[in-house]
Coordinates of C-alpha atoms and ligand atoms in Angstrom, one line a residue:
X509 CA 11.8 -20.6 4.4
X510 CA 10.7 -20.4 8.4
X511 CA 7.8 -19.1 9.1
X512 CA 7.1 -17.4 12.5
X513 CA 3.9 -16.4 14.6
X514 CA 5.3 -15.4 18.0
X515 CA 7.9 -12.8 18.3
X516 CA 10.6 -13.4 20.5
X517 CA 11.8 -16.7 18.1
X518 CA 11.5 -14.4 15.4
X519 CA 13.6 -11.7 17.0
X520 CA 16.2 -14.5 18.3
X521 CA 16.5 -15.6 14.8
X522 CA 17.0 -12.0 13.3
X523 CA 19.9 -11.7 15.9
X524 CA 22.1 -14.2 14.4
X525 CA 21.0 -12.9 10.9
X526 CA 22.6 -9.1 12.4
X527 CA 25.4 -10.8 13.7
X528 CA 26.4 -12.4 10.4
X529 CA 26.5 -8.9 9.3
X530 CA 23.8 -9.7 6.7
X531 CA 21.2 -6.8 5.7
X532 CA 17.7 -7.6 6.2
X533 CA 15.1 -6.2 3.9
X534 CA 11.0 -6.6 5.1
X535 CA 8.0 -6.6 2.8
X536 CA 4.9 -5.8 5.2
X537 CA 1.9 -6.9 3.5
X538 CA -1.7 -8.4 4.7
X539 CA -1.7 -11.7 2.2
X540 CA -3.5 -12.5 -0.9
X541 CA -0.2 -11.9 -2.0
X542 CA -0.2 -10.7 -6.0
X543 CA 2.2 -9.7 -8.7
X544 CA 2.4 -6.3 -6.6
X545 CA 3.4 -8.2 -3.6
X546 CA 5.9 -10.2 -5.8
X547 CA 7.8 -7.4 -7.1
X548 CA 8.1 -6.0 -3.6
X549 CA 9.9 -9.1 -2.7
X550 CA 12.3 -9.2 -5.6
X551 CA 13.5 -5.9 -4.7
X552 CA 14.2 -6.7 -1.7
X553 CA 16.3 -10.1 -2.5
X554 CA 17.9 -8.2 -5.0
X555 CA 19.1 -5.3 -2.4
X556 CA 19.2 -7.1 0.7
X557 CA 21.0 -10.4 2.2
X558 CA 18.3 -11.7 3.6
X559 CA 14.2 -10.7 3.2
X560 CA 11.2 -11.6 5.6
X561 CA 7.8 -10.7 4.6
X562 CA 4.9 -10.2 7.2
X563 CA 1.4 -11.5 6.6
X564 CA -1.1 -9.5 9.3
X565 CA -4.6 -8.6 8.3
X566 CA -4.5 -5.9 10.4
X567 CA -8.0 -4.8 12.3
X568 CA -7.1 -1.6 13.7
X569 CA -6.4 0.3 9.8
X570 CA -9.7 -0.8 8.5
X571 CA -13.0 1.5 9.4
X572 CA -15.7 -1.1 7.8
X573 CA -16.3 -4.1 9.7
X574 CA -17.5 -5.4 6.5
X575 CA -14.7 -4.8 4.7
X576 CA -12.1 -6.6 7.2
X577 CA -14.9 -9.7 7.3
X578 CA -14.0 -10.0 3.6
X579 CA -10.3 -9.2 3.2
X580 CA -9.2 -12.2 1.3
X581 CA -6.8 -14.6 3.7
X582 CA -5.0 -17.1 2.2
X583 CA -2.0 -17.9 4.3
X584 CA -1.1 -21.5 2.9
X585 CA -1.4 -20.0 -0.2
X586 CA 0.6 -16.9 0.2
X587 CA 3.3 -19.0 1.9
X588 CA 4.0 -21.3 -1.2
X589 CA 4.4 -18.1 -3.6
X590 CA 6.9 -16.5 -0.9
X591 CA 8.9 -19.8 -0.5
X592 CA 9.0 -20.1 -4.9
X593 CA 10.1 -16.2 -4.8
X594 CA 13.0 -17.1 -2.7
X595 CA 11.5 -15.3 0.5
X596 CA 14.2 -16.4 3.4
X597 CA 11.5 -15.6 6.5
X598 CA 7.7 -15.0 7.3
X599 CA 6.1 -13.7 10.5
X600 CA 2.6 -14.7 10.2
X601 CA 1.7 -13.8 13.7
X602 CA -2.5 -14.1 15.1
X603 CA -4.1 -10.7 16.6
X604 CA -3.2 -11.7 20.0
X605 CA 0.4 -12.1 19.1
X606 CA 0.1 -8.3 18.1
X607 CA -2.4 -6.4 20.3
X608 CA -2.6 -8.7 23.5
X609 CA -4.2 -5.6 24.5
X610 CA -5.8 -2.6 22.6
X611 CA -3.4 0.2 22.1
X612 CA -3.6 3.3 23.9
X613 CA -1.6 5.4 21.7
X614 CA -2.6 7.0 18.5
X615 CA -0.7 8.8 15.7
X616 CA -1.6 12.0 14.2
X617 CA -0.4 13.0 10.6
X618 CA -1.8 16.0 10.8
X619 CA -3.3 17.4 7.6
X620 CA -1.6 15.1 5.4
X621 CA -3.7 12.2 6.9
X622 CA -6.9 14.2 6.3
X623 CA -7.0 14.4 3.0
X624 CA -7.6 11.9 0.2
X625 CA -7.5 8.1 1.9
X626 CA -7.8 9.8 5.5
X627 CA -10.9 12.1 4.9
X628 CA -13.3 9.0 3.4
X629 CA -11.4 6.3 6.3
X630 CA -11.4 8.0 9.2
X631 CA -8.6 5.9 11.6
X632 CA -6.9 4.2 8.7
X633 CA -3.7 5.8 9.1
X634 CA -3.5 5.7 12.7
X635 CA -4.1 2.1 12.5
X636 CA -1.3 1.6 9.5
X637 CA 1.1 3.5 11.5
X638 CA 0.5 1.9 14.7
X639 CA 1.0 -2.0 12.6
X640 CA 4.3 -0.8 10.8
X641 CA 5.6 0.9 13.9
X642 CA 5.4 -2.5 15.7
X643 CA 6.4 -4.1 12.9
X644 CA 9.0 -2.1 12.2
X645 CA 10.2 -2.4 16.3
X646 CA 10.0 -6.5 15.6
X647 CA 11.9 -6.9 12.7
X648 CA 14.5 -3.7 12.7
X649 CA 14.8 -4.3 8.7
X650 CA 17.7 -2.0 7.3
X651 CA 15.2 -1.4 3.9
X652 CA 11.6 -1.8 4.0
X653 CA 8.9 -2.1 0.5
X654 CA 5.9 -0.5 0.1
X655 CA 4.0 -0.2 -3.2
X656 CA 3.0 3.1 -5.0
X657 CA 0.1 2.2 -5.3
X658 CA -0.9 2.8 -2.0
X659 CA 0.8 6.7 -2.4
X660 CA -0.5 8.2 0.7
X661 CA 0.2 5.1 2.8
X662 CA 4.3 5.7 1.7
X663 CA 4.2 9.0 2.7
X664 CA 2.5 8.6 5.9
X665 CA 5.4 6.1 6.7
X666 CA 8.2 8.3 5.1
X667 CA 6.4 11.2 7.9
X668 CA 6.9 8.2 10.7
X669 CA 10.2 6.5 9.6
X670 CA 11.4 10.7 10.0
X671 CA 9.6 12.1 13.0
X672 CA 10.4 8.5 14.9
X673 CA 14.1 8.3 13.9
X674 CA 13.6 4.8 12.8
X675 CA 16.6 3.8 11.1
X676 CA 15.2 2.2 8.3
X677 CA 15.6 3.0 4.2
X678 CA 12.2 3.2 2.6
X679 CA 11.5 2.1 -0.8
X680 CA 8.6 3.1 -2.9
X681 CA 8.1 0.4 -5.7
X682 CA 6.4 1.3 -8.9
X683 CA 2.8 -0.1 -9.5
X684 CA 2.4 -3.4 -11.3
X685 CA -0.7 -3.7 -13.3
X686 CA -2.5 -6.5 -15.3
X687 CA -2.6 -6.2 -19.2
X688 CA -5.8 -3.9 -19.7
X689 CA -4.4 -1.4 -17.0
X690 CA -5.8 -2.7 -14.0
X691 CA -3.7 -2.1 -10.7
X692 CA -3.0 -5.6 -8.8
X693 CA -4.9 -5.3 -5.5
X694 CA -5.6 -8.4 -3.1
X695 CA -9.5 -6.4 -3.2
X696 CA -9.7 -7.6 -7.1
X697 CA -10.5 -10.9 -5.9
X698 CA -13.9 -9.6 -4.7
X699 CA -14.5 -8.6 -7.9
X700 CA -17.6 -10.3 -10.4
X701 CA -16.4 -11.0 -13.8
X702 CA -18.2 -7.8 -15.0
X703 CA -17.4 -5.9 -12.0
X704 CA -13.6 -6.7 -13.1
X705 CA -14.1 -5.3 -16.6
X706 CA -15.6 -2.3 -15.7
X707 CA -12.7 -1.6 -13.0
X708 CA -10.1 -0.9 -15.9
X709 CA -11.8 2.8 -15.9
X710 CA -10.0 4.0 -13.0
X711 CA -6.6 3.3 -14.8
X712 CA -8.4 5.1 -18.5
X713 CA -9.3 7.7 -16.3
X714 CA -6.0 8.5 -14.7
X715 CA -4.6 8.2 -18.4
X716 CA -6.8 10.5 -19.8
X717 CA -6.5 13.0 -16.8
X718 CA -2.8 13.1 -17.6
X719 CA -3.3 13.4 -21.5
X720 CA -5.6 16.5 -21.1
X721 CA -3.2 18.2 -18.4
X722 CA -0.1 17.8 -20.6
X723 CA -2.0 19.4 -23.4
X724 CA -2.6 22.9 -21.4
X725 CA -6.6 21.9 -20.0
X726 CA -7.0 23.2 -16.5
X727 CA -7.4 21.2 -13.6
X728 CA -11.2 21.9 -13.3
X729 CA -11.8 21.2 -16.7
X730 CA -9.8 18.1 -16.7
X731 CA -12.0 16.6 -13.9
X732 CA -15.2 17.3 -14.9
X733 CA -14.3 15.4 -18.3
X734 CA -13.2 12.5 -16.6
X735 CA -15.7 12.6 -14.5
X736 CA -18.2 11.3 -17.5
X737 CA -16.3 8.3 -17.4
X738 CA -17.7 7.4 -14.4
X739 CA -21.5 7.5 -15.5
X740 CA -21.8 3.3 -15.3
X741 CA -24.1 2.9 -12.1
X742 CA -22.2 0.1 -11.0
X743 CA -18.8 2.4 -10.5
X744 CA -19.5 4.9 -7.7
X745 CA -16.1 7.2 -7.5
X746 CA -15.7 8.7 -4.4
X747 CA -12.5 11.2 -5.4
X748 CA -10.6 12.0 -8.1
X749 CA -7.9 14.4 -7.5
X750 CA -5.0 16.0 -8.8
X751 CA -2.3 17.0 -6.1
X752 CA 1.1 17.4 -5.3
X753 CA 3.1 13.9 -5.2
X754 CA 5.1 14.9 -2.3
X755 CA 2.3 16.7 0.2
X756 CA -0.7 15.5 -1.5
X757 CA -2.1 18.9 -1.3
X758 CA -4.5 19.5 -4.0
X759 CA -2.9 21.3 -7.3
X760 CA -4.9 23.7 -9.4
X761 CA -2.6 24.4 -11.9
X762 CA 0.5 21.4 -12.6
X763 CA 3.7 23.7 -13.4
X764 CA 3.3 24.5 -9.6
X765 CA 4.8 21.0 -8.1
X766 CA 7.9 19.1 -9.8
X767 CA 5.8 15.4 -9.6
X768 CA 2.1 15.7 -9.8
X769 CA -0.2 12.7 -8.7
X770 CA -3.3 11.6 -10.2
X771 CA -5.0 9.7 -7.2
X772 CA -8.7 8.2 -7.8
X773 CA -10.3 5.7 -5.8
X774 CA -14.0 4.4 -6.6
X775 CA -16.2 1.4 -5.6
X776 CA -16.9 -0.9 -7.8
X777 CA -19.9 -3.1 -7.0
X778 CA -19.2 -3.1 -3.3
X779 CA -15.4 -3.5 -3.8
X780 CA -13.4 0.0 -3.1
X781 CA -10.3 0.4 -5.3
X782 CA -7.8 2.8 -5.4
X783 CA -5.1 3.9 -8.1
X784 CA -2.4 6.6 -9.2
X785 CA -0.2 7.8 -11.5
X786 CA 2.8 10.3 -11.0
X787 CA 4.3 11.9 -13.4
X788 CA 6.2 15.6 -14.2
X789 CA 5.4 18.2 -16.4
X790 CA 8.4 17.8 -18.4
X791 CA 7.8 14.5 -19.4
Ligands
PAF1646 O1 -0.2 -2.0 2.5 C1 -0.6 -2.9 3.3 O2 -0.8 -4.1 2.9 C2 -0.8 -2.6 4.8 O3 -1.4 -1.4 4.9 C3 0.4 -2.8 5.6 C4 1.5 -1.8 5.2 C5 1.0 -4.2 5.5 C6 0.1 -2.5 7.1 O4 -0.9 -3.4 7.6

């Protein structure tokens, strides 16, 4: 497996990859690589000739300094699990490599930005879709991973990959989750031992949401039962809504879309989580 951190060997290499006529699949991701991670990459080996993964903590999508100063990084680490996966490439490139100077573009989403994610990180998509535009300039993938569980995120880059003409196939992989429920994040590291059991209510909650809407409960009443699960002082949610799966606009009533999403996201301790589920109403 080579691993890369300047760009123009990178893009020298990817040439000859082109010219062999082999497809390259790309698996952005900012390290503490997980199970999530690893089930982006075995997509990708399994639909693509050759797969590079990109290992950037990326300053300009986070809006908390704090948060950025603790984003787990473990690059030696996260290179051995790539290289067991079969990985072929890595560009593990330093913020200089990346912004030698600060951007002077930025990227508006409009409405579905604003909502959800957007409205409680204000920035966070510009910055994501300023990182997987260059990324995506770098690397010229023919199919690129992200993970559901970051719902908003896919659809922001679905909007970019469309209004840009990047010619690129997007793939949305389903969450993985640990045995009690839990959706894999690189944040669960942060997480106490108690903080980590008291996590698993985001996924009960999203479970339960769904229960009660397939039985006929409204939207309204559906959140304000859920929302006594969240009554632990140490779980502070900041939203918990029910929209439509492709605009994220908020739902009131689930025959109205085809694919509703549950989207919660809630701080545990001081460790912010998010999770979804999608499902349809004929299910
Ligand atoms: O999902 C992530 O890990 C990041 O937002 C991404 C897509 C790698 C951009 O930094």
């Amino acid at each position: 497996m080579e691993v890369f951190k300047e760009i123009f060997p990178l893009r020298e290499h990817l040439k000859t990859i082109r010219a062999a006529h082999k497809t390259i699949g790309f698996v952005p991701t900012m390290g503490a690589l997980h199970e999530g991670h690893m089930a982006l990459v075995k997509n990708s080996l399994e639909e693509n000739d050759f797969t590079i993964c990109s290992v950037y903590v990326n300053p300009t999508q986070f809006n908390n300094a704090s948060d950025l100063k603790n984003y787990p990084r473990e690059l030696e680490k996260d290179l051995q699990l790539l290289k067991n996966k079969g990985c072929d490439a890595v560009f593990a490139p330093s913020d200089n490599i990346i912004y030698p100077e600060k951007t002077a573009i930025t990227i508006d989403f409009g409405s579905l930005a604003n909502r959800l994610e957007g409205a409680f990180r204000p920035g966070h998509f510009n910055g994501v879709a300023t990182i997987v535009s260059k990324l995506f300039h770098i690397v010229e993938p023919d199919q690129a991973y992200f993970g559901q569980k970051d719902l908003q995120q896919f659809l922001i880059i679905k909007q970019l990959v469309e209004d840009l003409s990047f010619q690129i196939k997007l793939r949305c992989v389903e969450i993985v989750r640990e045995d009690d429920g839990l959706a894999r994040s690189s944040r669960n590291k942060r997480l106490s031992e108690k903080e980590r059991d008291k996590a698993v209510v985001l996924h009960q909650a999203l479970l339960k949401a769904r229960d009660l809407l397939l039985t006929g409960k409204s939207v309204g009443d559906c959140k304000s039962e859920v929302s006594q699960l969240f009554s632990e002082p140490s779980v502070k949610l900041e939203y918990f809504e029910v929209v439509d799966a492709n605009s994220l606009k908020v739902i009131t009533n689930i025959s109205e879309p085809k694919n509703v999403a549950i989207c919660v996201a809630a701080f545990v301790g001081e460790v912010r989580l998010i999770d979804n589920i999608i499902f349809s109403k004929e299910l």
